[in-house]
PDB file of C-alpha atoms in Angstrom:
ATOM      1  CA  MET G  46     -43.394  27.853  49.116  1.00 64.00           C
ATOM      2  CA  ASP G  47     -42.960  24.849  46.708  1.00 77.00           C
ATOM      3  CA  PHE G  48     -40.360  24.929  43.538  1.00 87.00           C
ATOM      4  CA  THR G  49     -40.881  22.416  40.506  1.00 91.00           C
ATOM      5  CA  LEU G  50     -37.665  20.248  40.193  1.00 91.00           C
ATOM      6  CA  HIS G  51     -36.450  20.750  36.950  1.00 86.00           C
ATOM      7  CA  PRO G  52     -34.636  17.771  35.908  1.00 89.00           C
ATOM      8  CA  ILE G  53     -30.992  18.726  34.313  1.00 88.00           C
ATOM      9  CA  LYS G  54     -31.025  17.669  30.452  1.00 88.00           C
ATOM     10  CA  ARG G  55     -27.860  15.994  30.169  1.00 89.00           C
ATOM     11  CA  GLU G  56     -27.428  16.404  25.880  1.00 93.00           C
ATOM     12  CA  ILE G  57     -24.141  14.897  25.904  1.00 95.00           C
ATOM     13  CA  GLU G  58     -23.372  12.153  29.108  1.00 94.00           C
ATOM     14  CA  LEU G  59     -19.917  10.973  29.111  1.00 96.00           C
ATOM     15  CA  LYS G  60     -20.313   6.840  30.188  1.00 95.00           C
ATOM     16  CA  GLY G  61     -16.330   6.911  30.820  1.00 96.00           C
ATOM     17  CA  PHE G  62     -12.980   6.490  29.373  1.00 97.00           C
ATOM     18  CA  HIS G  63     -11.077   3.617  27.654  1.00 97.00           C
ATOM     19  CA  SER G  64      -7.932   5.475  27.140  1.00 97.00           C
ATOM     20  CA  ILE G  65      -5.654   9.239  27.544  1.00 97.00           C
ATOM     21  CA  TYR G  66      -2.743   9.323  26.399  1.00 96.00           C
ATOM     22  CA  TYR G  67      -0.238  11.898  26.163  1.00 94.00           C
ATOM     23  CA  PHE G  68       2.208  10.980  22.528  1.00 91.00           C
ATOM     24  CA  GLU G  69       5.192  12.592  21.612  1.00 88.00           C
ATOM     25  CA  PHE G  70       6.079  11.204  18.798  1.00 86.00           C
ATOM     26  CA  GLY G  71       9.306  12.087  16.092  1.00 83.00           C
ATOM     27  CA  LYS G  72       8.720  12.960  12.104  1.00 82.00           C
ATOM     28  CA  GLU G  73       8.344   9.406  11.153  1.00 83.00           C
ATOM     29  CA  PHE G  74       5.633   8.630  13.354  1.00 86.00           C
ATOM     30  CA  SER G  75       2.849   6.561  12.201  1.00 85.00           C
ATOM     31  CA  HIS G  76       0.112   3.984  12.976  1.00 85.00           C
ATOM     32  CA  PRO G  77      -1.769   1.056  12.128  1.00 86.00           C
ATOM     33  CA  PRO G  78      -5.388   1.733  10.740  1.00 88.00           C
ATOM     34  CA  GLU G  79      -7.909   0.833  13.633  1.00 91.00           C
ATOM     35  CA  LYS G  80     -11.092   0.864  14.843  1.00 92.00           C
ATOM     36  CA  HIS G  81     -12.879   0.498  18.402  1.00 95.00           C
ATOM     37  CA  GLY G  82     -16.446   0.881  19.116  1.00 96.00           C
ATOM     38  CA  PHE G  83     -15.888   4.299  21.182  1.00 97.00           C
ATOM     39  CA  TRP G  84     -15.020   7.537  20.195  1.00 97.00           C
ATOM     40  CA  GLU G  85     -11.698   9.498  20.359  1.00 97.00           C
ATOM     41  CA  MET G  86     -10.689  12.872  19.775  1.00 97.00           C
ATOM     42  CA  VAL G  87      -7.313  13.609  19.061  1.00 97.00           C
ATOM     43  CA  TYR G  88      -5.663  17.123  20.067  1.00 97.00           C
ATOM     44  CA  VAL G  89      -2.544  18.725  18.000  1.00 95.00           C
ATOM     45  CA  ASP G  90      -0.450  19.955  20.885  1.00 92.00           C
ATOM     46  CA  SER G  91       2.150  21.100  18.459  1.00 89.00           C
ATOM     47  CA  GLY G  92       3.411  20.031  15.469  1.00 89.00           C
ATOM     48  CA  GLU G  93       1.438  18.648  12.873  1.00 91.00           C
ATOM     49  CA  ILE G  94      -0.132  15.027  12.171  1.00 91.00           C
ATOM     50  CA  ASN G  95      -2.486  13.749   9.244  1.00 89.00           C
ATOM     51  CA  ALA G  96      -5.589  11.773  10.235  1.00 90.00           C
ATOM     52  CA  VAL G  97      -6.121   9.287   7.546  1.00 85.00           C
ATOM     53  CA  THR G  98     -10.071   8.071   7.625  1.00 83.00           C
ATOM     54  CA  ASP G  99     -10.981   5.540   5.195  1.00 71.00           C
ATOM     55  CA  GLY G 100      -8.167   6.947   2.965  1.00 68.00           C
ATOM     56  CA  LEU G 101      -8.965  10.444   3.281  1.00 76.00           C
ATOM     57  CA  GLY G 102      -6.144  12.817   4.291  1.00 78.00           C
ATOM     58  CA  ARG G 103      -6.653  15.426   6.728  1.00 84.00           C
ATOM     59  CA  LYS G 104      -4.063  17.696   8.016  1.00 87.00           C
ATOM     60  CA  LEU G 105      -4.258  18.874  11.296  1.00 91.00           C
ATOM     61  CA  ARG G 106      -2.187  21.748  12.499  1.00 91.00           C
ATOM     62  CA  GLN G 107      -1.237  23.361  16.082  1.00 91.00           C
ATOM     63  CA  GLY G 108      -4.183  23.795  18.544  1.00 94.00           C
ATOM     64  CA  GLN G 109      -6.453  21.708  16.252  1.00 95.00           C
ATOM     65  CA  VAL G 110      -8.565  18.677  17.395  1.00 97.00           C
ATOM     66  CA  ILE G 111     -10.337  16.048  15.207  1.00 95.00           C
ATOM     67  CA  PHE G 112     -13.360  13.511  16.249  1.00 96.00           C
ATOM     68  CA  HIS G 113     -13.420   9.646  15.442  1.00 95.00           C
ATOM     69  CA  ARG G 114     -16.865   8.263  15.771  1.00 94.00           C
ATOM     70  CA  PRO G 115     -17.498   4.725  16.999  1.00 96.00           C
ATOM     71  CA  TRP G 116     -15.740   1.921  14.443  1.00 94.00           C
ATOM     72  CA  GLU G 117     -14.023   4.460  12.607  1.00 92.00           C
ATOM     73  CA  VAL G 118     -11.228   2.764  10.560  1.00 90.00           C
ATOM     74  CA  HIS G 119      -8.792   5.822  11.016  1.00 90.00           C
ATOM     75  CA  ALA G 120      -4.772   6.458  11.292  1.00 90.00           C
ATOM     76  CA  HIS G 121      -2.502   8.766  12.065  1.00 91.00           C
ATOM     77  CA  VAL G 122       1.055   9.551  10.256  1.00 89.00           C
ATOM     78  CA  SER G 123       3.270  12.261  11.520  1.00 87.00           C
ATOM     79  CA  ASN G 124       4.426  14.329   7.609  1.00 82.00           C
ATOM     80  CA  LEU G 125       7.873  13.799   8.296  1.00 83.00           C
ATOM     81  CA  ILE G 126       9.149  16.691   8.645  1.00 82.00           C
ATOM     82  CA  ASP G 127       8.271  17.941  12.245  1.00 81.00           C
ATOM     83  CA  PRO G 128       7.802  16.094  15.639  1.00 84.00           C
ATOM     84  CA  ASN G 129       4.467  16.028  17.303  1.00 88.00           C
ATOM     85  CA  ASN G 130       2.824  16.022  20.788  1.00 89.00           C
ATOM     86  CA  MET G 131      -0.322  14.310  20.974  1.00 94.00           C
ATOM     87  CA  LEU G 132      -3.368  14.477  23.718  1.00 96.00           C
ATOM     88  CA  VAL G 133      -5.590  11.135  22.611  1.00 97.00           C
ATOM     89  CA  VAL G 134      -8.591  10.202  24.561  1.00 98.00           C
ATOM     90  CA  SER G 135     -11.561   7.836  23.777  1.00 97.00           C
ATOM     91  CA  PHE G 136     -14.339   7.560  25.507  1.00 98.00           C
ATOM     92  CA  THR G 137     -17.773   6.147  25.177  1.00 97.00           C
ATOM     93  CA  ALA G 138     -20.792   9.000  24.828  1.00 96.00           C
ATOM     94  CA  ASN G 139     -24.421   7.592  23.524  1.00 92.00           C
ATOM     95  CA  SER G 140     -25.878  11.085  23.336  1.00 94.00           C
ATOM     96  CA  PRO G 141     -27.150  11.980  19.816  1.00 95.00           C
ATOM     97  CA  ALA G 142     -25.737  15.245  20.132  1.00 95.00           C
ATOM     98  CA  MET G 143     -22.830  13.216  19.767  1.00 96.00           C
ATOM     99  CA  GLU G 144     -22.918  13.154  15.274  1.00 95.00           C
ATOM    100  CA  PHE G 145     -22.267  16.267  15.862  1.00 95.00           C
ATOM    101  CA  PHE G 146     -18.813  16.050  16.290  1.00 95.00           C
ATOM    102  CA  ASP G 147     -18.152  13.724  13.146  1.00 90.00           C
ATOM    103  CA  LYS G 148     -16.458  14.930  10.200  1.00 81.00           C
ATOM    104  CA  ARG G 149     -14.834  18.205  12.167  1.00 88.00           C
ATOM    105  CA  ILE G 150     -11.790  19.786  12.531  1.00 92.00           C
ATOM    106  CA  PHE G 151     -11.861  22.140  15.066  1.00 95.00           C
ATOM    107  CA  THR G 152      -9.479  25.150  15.857  1.00 94.00           C
ATOM    108  CA  LEU G 153      -9.095  25.772  19.617  1.00 93.00           C
ATOM    109  CA  GLY G 154     -10.025  29.395  21.271  1.00 90.00           C
ATOM    110  CA  LYS G 155      -8.237  29.918  24.401  1.00 88.00           C
ATOM    111  CA  THR G 156     -10.896  28.715  26.315  1.00 91.00           C
ATOM    112  CA  GLU G 157     -10.964  25.471  24.772  1.00 94.00           C
ATOM    113  CA  LYS G 158      -7.543  24.777  25.594  1.00 92.00           C
ATOM    114  CA  THR G 159      -7.848  25.868  29.087  1.00 92.00           C
ATOM    115  CA  LEU G 160     -10.319  23.154  29.545  1.00 94.00           C
ATOM    116  CA  LEU G 161      -8.253  20.344  27.802  1.00 95.00           C
ATOM    117  CA  SER G 162      -5.074  21.947  30.004  1.00 92.00           C
ATOM    118  CA  LEU G 163      -7.344  21.704  33.353  1.00 93.00           C
ATOM    119  CA  PHE G 164      -8.080  17.633  31.808  1.00 96.00           C
ATOM    120  CA  VAL G 165      -4.544  16.897  31.244  1.00 94.00           C
ATOM    121  CA  LYS G 166      -3.306  18.205  34.809  1.00 93.00           C
ATOM    122  CA  GLU G 167      -6.443  16.426  36.840  1.00 95.00           C
ATOM    123  CA  ALA G 168      -5.642  13.177  34.513  1.00 96.00           C
ATOM    124  CA  ARG G 169      -1.616  13.449  35.587  1.00 93.00           C
ATOM    125  CA  VAL G 170      -3.188  13.355  39.286  1.00 94.00           C
ATOM    126  CA  ALA G 171      -5.781  10.720  38.998  1.00 95.00           C
ATOM    127  CA  LEU G 172      -2.824   8.622  36.863  1.00 95.00           C
ATOM    128  CA  GLY G 173      -0.410   9.825  38.725  1.00 93.00           C
ATOM    129  CA  ALA G 174       0.866   9.976  35.081  1.00 91.00           C
ATOM    130  CA  ILE G 175      -0.227  10.377  31.925  1.00 93.00           C
ATOM    131  CA  PRO G 176       0.757   7.034  29.230  1.00 92.00           C
ATOM    132  CA  ASP G 177       3.335   8.015  26.838  1.00 89.00           C
ATOM    133  CA  ASP G 178       3.190   4.697  24.555  1.00 88.00           C
ATOM    134  CA  TYR G 179       1.279   4.177  22.423  1.00 88.00           C
ATOM    135  CA  HIS G 180       2.228  -0.107  22.303  1.00 87.00           C
ATOM    136  CA  ASP G 181       0.796   0.474  26.291  1.00 89.00           C
ATOM    137  CA  LYS G 182      -2.694  -0.770  26.401  1.00 91.00           C
ATOM    138  CA  ARG G 183      -3.377  -1.566  29.253  1.00 92.00           C
ATOM    139  CA  ALA G 184      -6.369  -0.812  31.265  1.00 94.00           C
ATOM    140  CA  LEU G 185      -6.769   2.968  33.325  1.00 94.00           C
ATOM    141  CA  ASP G 186      -6.176   2.871  36.432  1.00 93.00           C
ATOM    142  CA  PHE G 187      -7.958   4.860  38.758  1.00 92.00           C
ATOM    143  CA  SER G 188      -7.412   3.017  42.095  1.00 92.00           C
ATOM    144  CA  SER G 189      -5.082   5.915  43.591  1.00 93.00           C
ATOM    145  CA  ALA G 190      -6.623   9.123  42.352  1.00 94.00           C
ATOM    146  CA  PRO G 191      -7.980  11.531  44.823  1.00 95.00           C
ATOM    147  CA  ARG G 192     -11.045  11.500  46.145  1.00 95.00           C
ATOM    148  CA  GLY G 193     -13.689  13.351  42.827  1.00 94.00           C
ATOM    149  CA  SER G 194     -10.528  13.183  40.322  1.00 95.00           C
ATOM    150  CA  PHE G 195     -12.509  10.448  38.007  1.00 93.00           C
ATOM    151  CA  GLN G 196     -15.631  12.922  37.611  1.00 95.00           C
ATOM    152  CA  LEU G 197     -13.227  16.305  37.439  1.00 96.00           C
ATOM    153  CA  LEU G 198     -11.789  14.792  34.385  1.00 97.00           C
ATOM    154  CA  GLU G 199     -15.741  13.744  33.166  1.00 96.00           C
ATOM    155  CA  CYS G 200     -16.446  17.719  34.484  1.00 96.00           C
ATOM    156  CA  TYR G 201     -13.997  19.163  32.279  1.00 96.00           C
ATOM    157  CA  LEU G 202     -14.643  17.051  28.914  1.00 97.00           C
ATOM    158  CA  THR G 203     -17.796  17.217  29.164  1.00 97.00           C
ATOM    159  CA  GLU G 204     -17.339  21.004  29.389  1.00 96.00           C
ATOM    160  CA  PHE G 205     -14.967  20.549  26.374  1.00 97.00           C
ATOM    161  CA  LEU G 206     -17.753  18.952  23.764  1.00 97.00           C
ATOM    162  CA  LEU G 207     -20.147  21.542  25.135  1.00 96.00           C
ATOM    163  CA  VAL G 208     -18.652  24.863  24.205  1.00 95.00           C
ATOM    164  CA  LEU G 209     -17.241  23.307  20.456  1.00 95.00           C
ATOM    165  CA  LEU G 210     -21.145  21.933  20.353  1.00 94.00           C
ATOM    166  CA  ARG G 211     -22.537  25.612  21.302  1.00 91.00           C
ATOM    167  CA  GLY G 212     -19.769  26.869  18.533  1.00 86.00           C
ATOM    168  CA  GLY G 213     -17.357  28.261  21.637  1.00 61.00           C
ATOM    169  CA  ASP G 214     -16.369  31.919  21.724  1.00 52.00           C
ATOM    170  CA  GLU G 215     -13.281  31.041  19.610  1.00 56.00           C
ATOM    171  CA  ALA G 216     -12.822  28.087  18.234  1.00 64.00           C
ATOM    172  CA  SER G 217     -14.496  27.580  14.556  1.00 63.00           C
ATOM    173  CA  SER G 218     -14.729  24.480  12.722  1.00 61.00           C
ATOM    174  CA  THR G 219     -15.013  22.708   9.567  1.00 58.00           C
ATOM    175  CA  VAL G 220     -17.439  19.997   7.980  1.00 51.00           C
ATOM    176  CA  LEU G 221     -15.017  17.837   6.270  1.00 47.00           C
ATOM    177  CA  ARG G 222     -18.479  17.136   3.369  1.00 44.00           C
ATOM    178  CA  SER G 223     -18.040  19.243   0.702  1.00 46.00           C
ATOM    179  CA  GLU G 224     -16.698  18.469  -2.180  1.00 47.00           C
ATOM    180  CA  LYS G 225     -14.157  21.355  -2.037  1.00 46.00           C
ATOM    181  CA  THR G 226     -13.458  20.515   1.212  1.00 46.00           C
ATOM    182  CA  ARG G 227     -12.982  16.639   0.401  1.00 50.00           C
ATOM    183  CA  ALA G 228     -10.436  17.422  -2.954  1.00 53.00           C
ATOM    184  CA  LEU G 229      -8.402  19.690   0.101  1.00 46.00           C
ATOM    185  CA  GLY G 230      -7.859  16.653   2.303  1.00 51.00           C
ATOM    186  CA  GLN G 231      -7.133  14.503  -0.861  1.00 56.00           C
ATOM    187  CA  SER G 232      -4.764  17.486  -2.268  1.00 60.00           C
ATOM    188  CA  SER G 233      -3.318  17.059   0.886  1.00 65.00           C
ATOM    189  CA  ILE G 234      -2.402  13.631   1.337  1.00 78.00           C
ATOM    190  CA  THR G 235      -1.078  13.875  -2.308  1.00 81.00           C
ATOM    191  CA  GLU G 236       1.841  16.766  -0.990  1.00 79.00           C
ATOM    192  CA  LEU G 237       2.556  13.894   1.833  1.00 81.00           C
ATOM    193  CA  ILE G 238       2.599  10.974  -0.478  1.00 87.00           C
ATOM    194  CA  ILE G 239       5.347  12.941  -3.193  1.00 87.00           C
ATOM    195  CA  ALA G 240       6.593  14.641  -0.194  1.00 85.00           C
ATOM    196  CA  TYR G 241       7.480  11.275   0.929  1.00 88.00           C
ATOM    197  CA  LEU G 242       8.988   9.525  -2.236  1.00 92.00           C
ATOM    198  CA  GLU G 243      11.500  12.167  -3.130  1.00 89.00           C
ATOM    199  CA  GLU G 244      12.693  11.640   0.029  1.00 89.00           C
ATOM    200  CA  ASN G 245      13.226   8.023  -0.342  1.00 92.00           C
ATOM    201  CA  VAL G 246      14.297   8.466  -4.117  1.00 93.00           C
ATOM    202  CA  ALA G 247      17.083   5.771  -3.620  1.00 93.00           C
ATOM    203  CA  SER G 248      15.122   3.387  -2.478  1.00 93.00           C
ATOM    204  CA  ASP G 249      13.360   0.788  -4.203  1.00 93.00           C
ATOM    205  CA  LEU G 250       9.749   1.173  -2.994  1.00 93.00           C
ATOM    206  CA  THR G 251       6.469  -0.293  -4.624  1.00 94.00           C
ATOM    207  CA  LEU G 252       3.166   0.477  -4.860  1.00 93.00           C
ATOM    208  CA  SER G 253       2.195  -1.873  -2.046  1.00 93.00           C
ATOM    209  CA  ASP G 254       4.589  -0.022   0.168  1.00 92.00           C
ATOM    210  CA  ILE G 255       3.455   3.371  -0.112  1.00 91.00           C
ATOM    211  CA  CYS G 256       0.536   2.296   0.430  1.00 89.00           C
ATOM    212  CA  SER G 257       0.753  -0.169   3.538  1.00 88.00           C
ATOM    213  CA  ARG G 258       2.514   3.490   4.770  1.00 86.00           C
ATOM    214  CA  PHE G 259       0.015   5.759   4.364  1.00 84.00           C
ATOM    215  CA  PHE G 260      -2.632   3.005   4.493  1.00 83.00           C
ATOM    216  CA  ILE G 261      -4.490   3.858   1.551  1.00 86.00           C
ATOM    217  CA  GLY G 262      -5.385   1.256  -1.362  1.00 88.00           C
ATOM    218  CA  LYS G 263      -3.857   0.924  -4.585  1.00 90.00           C
ATOM    219  CA  THR G 264      -6.573   2.477  -6.643  1.00 90.00           C
ATOM    220  CA  GLN G 265      -7.657   4.750  -4.362  1.00 87.00           C
ATOM    221  CA  LEU G 266      -3.565   6.298  -4.610  1.00 88.00           C
ATOM    222  CA  CYS G 267      -3.555   5.866  -8.243  1.00 90.00           C
ATOM    223  CA  LYS G 268      -6.999   8.014  -8.213  1.00 88.00           C
ATOM    224  CA  LEU G 269      -5.105  10.698  -5.840  1.00 86.00           C
ATOM    225  CA  PHE G 270      -2.422  10.792  -8.234  1.00 88.00           C
ATOM    226  CA  ASP G 271      -4.055  10.936 -11.342  1.00 86.00           C
ATOM    227  CA  ASP G 272      -6.356  13.457 -10.211  1.00 83.00           C
ATOM    228  CA  HIS G 273      -3.456  16.138  -8.839  1.00 81.00           C
ATOM    229  CA  VAL G 274      -0.845  15.101 -10.335  1.00 82.00           C
ATOM    230  CA  GLY G 275      -1.946  13.558 -13.674  1.00 84.00           C
ATOM    231  CA  THR G 276       0.509  10.468 -13.941  1.00 88.00           C
ATOM    232  CA  SER G 277       0.519   7.171 -11.603  1.00 92.00           C
ATOM    233  CA  PRO G 278       2.069   7.207  -8.096  1.00 92.00           C
ATOM    234  CA  MET G 279       4.947   4.799  -9.814  1.00 93.00           C
ATOM    235  CA  GLU G 280       5.440   7.027 -12.699  1.00 93.00           C
ATOM    236  CA  TYR G 281       5.919   9.844 -10.416  1.00 91.00           C
ATOM    237  CA  PHE G 282       8.394   8.078  -8.382  1.00 93.00           C
ATOM    238  CA  SER G 283      10.198   6.286 -11.384  1.00 93.00           C
ATOM    239  CA  ASN G 284      10.880  10.368 -12.968  1.00 90.00           C
ATOM    240  CA  LEU G 285      12.214  11.058  -9.767  1.00 92.00           C
ATOM    241  CA  LYS G 286      15.021   8.496 -10.085  1.00 93.00           C
ATOM    242  CA  ILE G 287      15.814   9.530 -13.455  1.00 91.00           C
ATOM    243  CA  THR G 288      15.800  13.645 -12.704  1.00 86.00           C
ATOM    244  CA  GLU G 289      18.031  12.384  -9.398  1.00 90.00           C
ATOM    245  CA  ALA G 290      20.304  10.708 -11.958  1.00 90.00           C
ATOM    246  CA  LYS G 291      20.484  13.311 -13.521  1.00 88.00           C
ATOM    247  CA  LYS G 292      22.366  15.528 -11.048  1.00 86.00           C
ATOM    248  CA  LEU G 293      24.582  12.011 -10.420  1.00 88.00           C
ATOM    249  CA  LEU G 294      26.081  11.912 -13.896  1.00 88.00           C
ATOM    250  CA  ARG G 295      27.124  15.299 -13.544  1.00 80.00           C
ATOM    251  CA  ARG G 296      29.460  14.225 -11.617  1.00 81.00           C
ATOM    252  CA  GLU G 297      32.986  13.508 -12.804  1.00 81.00           C
ATOM    253  CA  ASP G 298      33.155  11.002  -9.881  1.00 86.00           C
ATOM    254  CA  LEU G 299      30.261   8.119 -10.381  1.00 89.00           C
ATOM    255  CA  SER G 300      30.154   5.421 -12.803  1.00 93.00           C
ATOM    256  CA  VAL G 301      27.345   4.769 -14.131  1.00 93.00           C
ATOM    257  CA  SER G 302      26.915   1.280 -12.125  1.00 94.00           C
ATOM    258  CA  ARG G 303      27.626   2.506  -9.123  1.00 94.00           C
ATOM    259  CA  ILE G 304      24.687   5.848  -9.900  1.00 94.00           C
ATOM    260  CA  ALA G 305      22.755   2.641 -10.992  1.00 93.00           C
ATOM    261  CA  ASP G 306      23.824   0.471  -7.235  1.00 94.00           C
ATOM    262  CA  MET G 307      23.034   4.288  -5.381  1.00 94.00           C
ATOM    263  CA  LEU G 308      19.108   4.818  -7.106  1.00 95.00           C
ATOM    264  CA  SER G 309      18.806   0.809  -6.424  1.00 93.00           C
ATOM    265  CA  TYR G 310      17.872  -0.160  -9.705  1.00 94.00           C
ATOM    266  CA  SER G 311      18.082  -3.890  -9.903  1.00 92.00           C
ATOM    267  CA  SER G 312      20.857  -3.557 -13.060  1.00 93.00           C
ATOM    268  CA  ILE G 313      22.432  -1.329 -15.327  1.00 94.00           C
ATOM    269  CA  HIS G 314      20.974  -2.707 -18.103  1.00 94.00           C
ATOM    270  CA  ASN G 315      17.357  -2.133 -16.147  1.00 94.00           C
ATOM    271  CA  PHE G 316      19.080   1.533 -15.480  1.00 93.00           C
ATOM    272  CA  SER G 317      19.536   2.229 -18.766  1.00 93.00           C
ATOM    273  CA  ARG G 318      16.835   0.965 -20.478  1.00 93.00           C
ATOM    274  CA  ALA G 319      14.053   3.561 -17.768  1.00 93.00           C
ATOM    275  CA  PHE G 320      16.594   6.429 -18.218  1.00 92.00           C
ATOM    276  CA  LYS G 321      16.636   6.601 -22.205  1.00 92.00           C
ATOM    277  CA  LYS G 322      12.873   5.807 -21.973  1.00 92.00           C
ATOM    278  CA  ASN G 323      12.387   8.646 -19.792  1.00 90.00           C
ATOM    279  CA  VAL G 324      15.168  11.069 -21.504  1.00 90.00           C
ATOM    280  CA  GLY G 325      15.352   9.678 -25.327  1.00 92.00           C
ATOM    281  CA  ILE G 326      19.343   8.859 -25.119  1.00 92.00           C
ATOM    282  CA  SER G 327      21.494   6.563 -23.079  1.00 93.00           C
ATOM    283  CA  PRO G 328      23.009   7.337 -19.276  1.00 91.00           C
ATOM    284  CA  SER G 329      26.527   7.607 -20.963  1.00 91.00           C
ATOM    285  CA  ASP G 330      25.502   9.542 -24.295  1.00 90.00           C
ATOM    286  CA  TYR G 331      23.545  11.948 -21.943  1.00 86.00           C
ATOM    287  CA  ARG G 332      26.893  12.270 -19.938  1.00 86.00           C
ATOM    288  CA  LYS G 333      28.814  12.778 -22.984  1.00 84.00           C
ATOM    289  CA  LYS G 334      26.472  15.616 -24.103  1.00 81.00           C
ATOM    290  CA  ILE G 335      26.097  17.579 -20.631  1.00 70.00           C
ATOM    291  CA  TRP G 336      30.344  17.480 -20.238  1.00 71.00           C
ATOM    292  CA  GLU G 337      30.380  18.353 -24.298  1.00 67.00           C
ATOM    293  CA  LYS G 338      29.069  22.030 -23.519  1.00 50.00           C
ATOM    294  CA  PHE G 339      32.147  22.677 -21.001  1.00 45.00           C
TER     295      PHE G 339
END
């Protein structure tokens, strides 16, 4: 009796791996925007990061994964609060089914986390140790890998992708295409920038500094602040400085000149002018007015 052979339909077929990293980053890590002709998967094992794609911030929490399609400009920024661990895997897969992963963030369940755990364990077997230096761009070396190890890696990641493709038993996905979700992403990066400005209120930050830190254009940055804050980034930063100056002026041990230096004003004249424009009176008059209340 003859049985007809049914060829396996490979909905997702990996051609190979370009890199496998497991990073342990501090709270202030960031890297310049990059793009490449293959897929990149980023899984947040602990902490939180902001994935920036074409200027749009997408917050990823522990247990979430995002995919960057080939030639997509992207960067990753720590949230300035928490250190984070990230698994980053880049690979080539030309299957049409991969379009499903474009613009999606997945929150993983037990099945998906188990498959990633198996992948990481096998990667350590195959490579000896998983690279952990962002600047290490050497090709993966499988020359000492045990028999079948490379193929097991392909199997684990393919199964992981297929489980996500089918919806998984616990995984949930978010399509980042709707205006509502896009607004949430923009709000997220705005909050991150505000936290950065607050933390660096004593610095002499420029608009270019902020754009470089968050890999965003000046026009888009100004639009984000106009939409979500109602003012420009530099006006917001200036207001933060004046608020801090008011706190310092209530101290008796600091001169007006010293406060101007502490807040990185180029001169006491510029400080006084900025303060009076915002508050309506000079720093000295403000201090006198406050002290008269006691």
